[in-house]
Amino acid sequence: MQQIADRIFLFTSVMQQLNTVVIIDDEYIILIDPGFFPQEITEIQTFIRPWETPTRQRFMVITHSHFDHIAGVSYFPGYQLIVSEKWDRANEQRSRARLERFDGEFYVDRPWHGLLSPILSNHTVRDGQKIGPLLFFATPGHTQDSLSILYQDVLIVGDYLSILEFPFINHATNDYETTLRLFLKIVADYPVRLLVSQHGHHAQTLAEIKQRVVVSQEYIRSVRRDVQNTIDQHLSAEYLTNKAASFEYLGGMISVGLVEAHRRNVLRIWSEYHEADPRTQNTAEINYINQPLQNT
Ligand SMILES: [Zn+2]
């Protein structure tokens, strides 16, 4: 556990360096994406227990419906659950199935058998809505139901702007780019000092936050360029996906574990180009894209 600001604590899982944000102030206890492994969750429960007084309201926010983010929900029954009004029930269902497969494959013991129960939220929030000390932003692109949260001068952005990974575009590239521009507007409009991405180390300066936005924008531009060039040369999507392993990002090759995620991004952008021009649509590629996603 590390304290990153007054009243704000981060618990980082060994699972994809997933960050759980814990906010404890005079009136509220707020958990954001509580996860992932049971022992890690016990550590969070133990930490917050002394602060769970009757006068503090308890909230839990889930930034989006991927399996690593929802795994801890049922461990905190007294907490009011907040999700986006765009919550993706179908994606949640895939995530619950994926969690069950993961737990079965790696023998993770949890206090239930089979599938995690469906997520029952107490509040669904829209863009610009406030609950207690939290201000919510709709930030689609990674998923349609991605939420970002501002608490005082700390912006929490779910799976965006991670130093560990390039953009994982599971919803729509245009929305993803709009969200990246929104982050720049938020840091211009509000006195944001820290940015927490849900995977990996947080950003501690405004310059670093902006740099992360630029890096994500450049990644998308670069994939778009590759797709456009491939189309111009009348080559296939397969030609491009075959080159995925040698794609360069931040001055080096992408890690072997992320090649598949990059390949999916390529195919998504490819299919988005062809959706704009149905004469060239290749349904086999679109079907591949619409398979249950393994990204987080
Ligand atoms: Zn995710």
Coordinates of N, CA and C and ligand atoms in Angstrom, one line a residue, residues 64 66 68-69 142-143 159 168 170 199 295-296, ligand 1:
H64 N -15.0 0.2 -15.1 CA -15.6 -0.4 -16.3 C -15.8 -1.9 -16.0
H66 N -14.6 -4.8 -17.1 CA -13.6 -5.9 -17.4 C -13.4 -6.7 -16.1
D68 N -11.0 -8.0 -14.4 CA -10.0 -7.7 -13.3 C -10.6 -6.5 -12.4
H69 N -11.5 -5.7 -12.9 CA -12.1 -4.6 -12.2 C -13.3 -5.0 -11.4
H142 N -12.1 2.7 -24.5 CA -11.6 1.4 -24.0 C -12.7 0.5 -23.9
T143 N -13.8 0.9 -23.2 CA -15.1 0.2 -23.2 C -16.1 1.3 -23.4
D159 N -8.6 2.4 -17.3 CA -7.5 1.7 -18.1 C -6.9 2.7 -19.1
F168 N -5.8 0.1 -25.3 CA -6.6 -1.1 -25.7 C -8.0 -0.6 -26.1
N170 N -11.3 -1.3 -27.1 CA -12.3 -2.4 -27.1 C -13.7 -1.9 -27.6
H199 N -3.7 0.7 -14.1 CA -2.6 -0.3 -14.2 C -1.3 0.5 -14.2
N295 N -9.0 -8.7 -23.8 CA -8.3 -7.6 -23.2 C -8.9 -7.2 -21.8
T296 N -8.1 -6.5 -21.1 CA -8.6 -6.1 -19.7 C -8.9 -4.6 -19.7
Ligands
ZN1 ZN -10.1 -2.7 -19.0

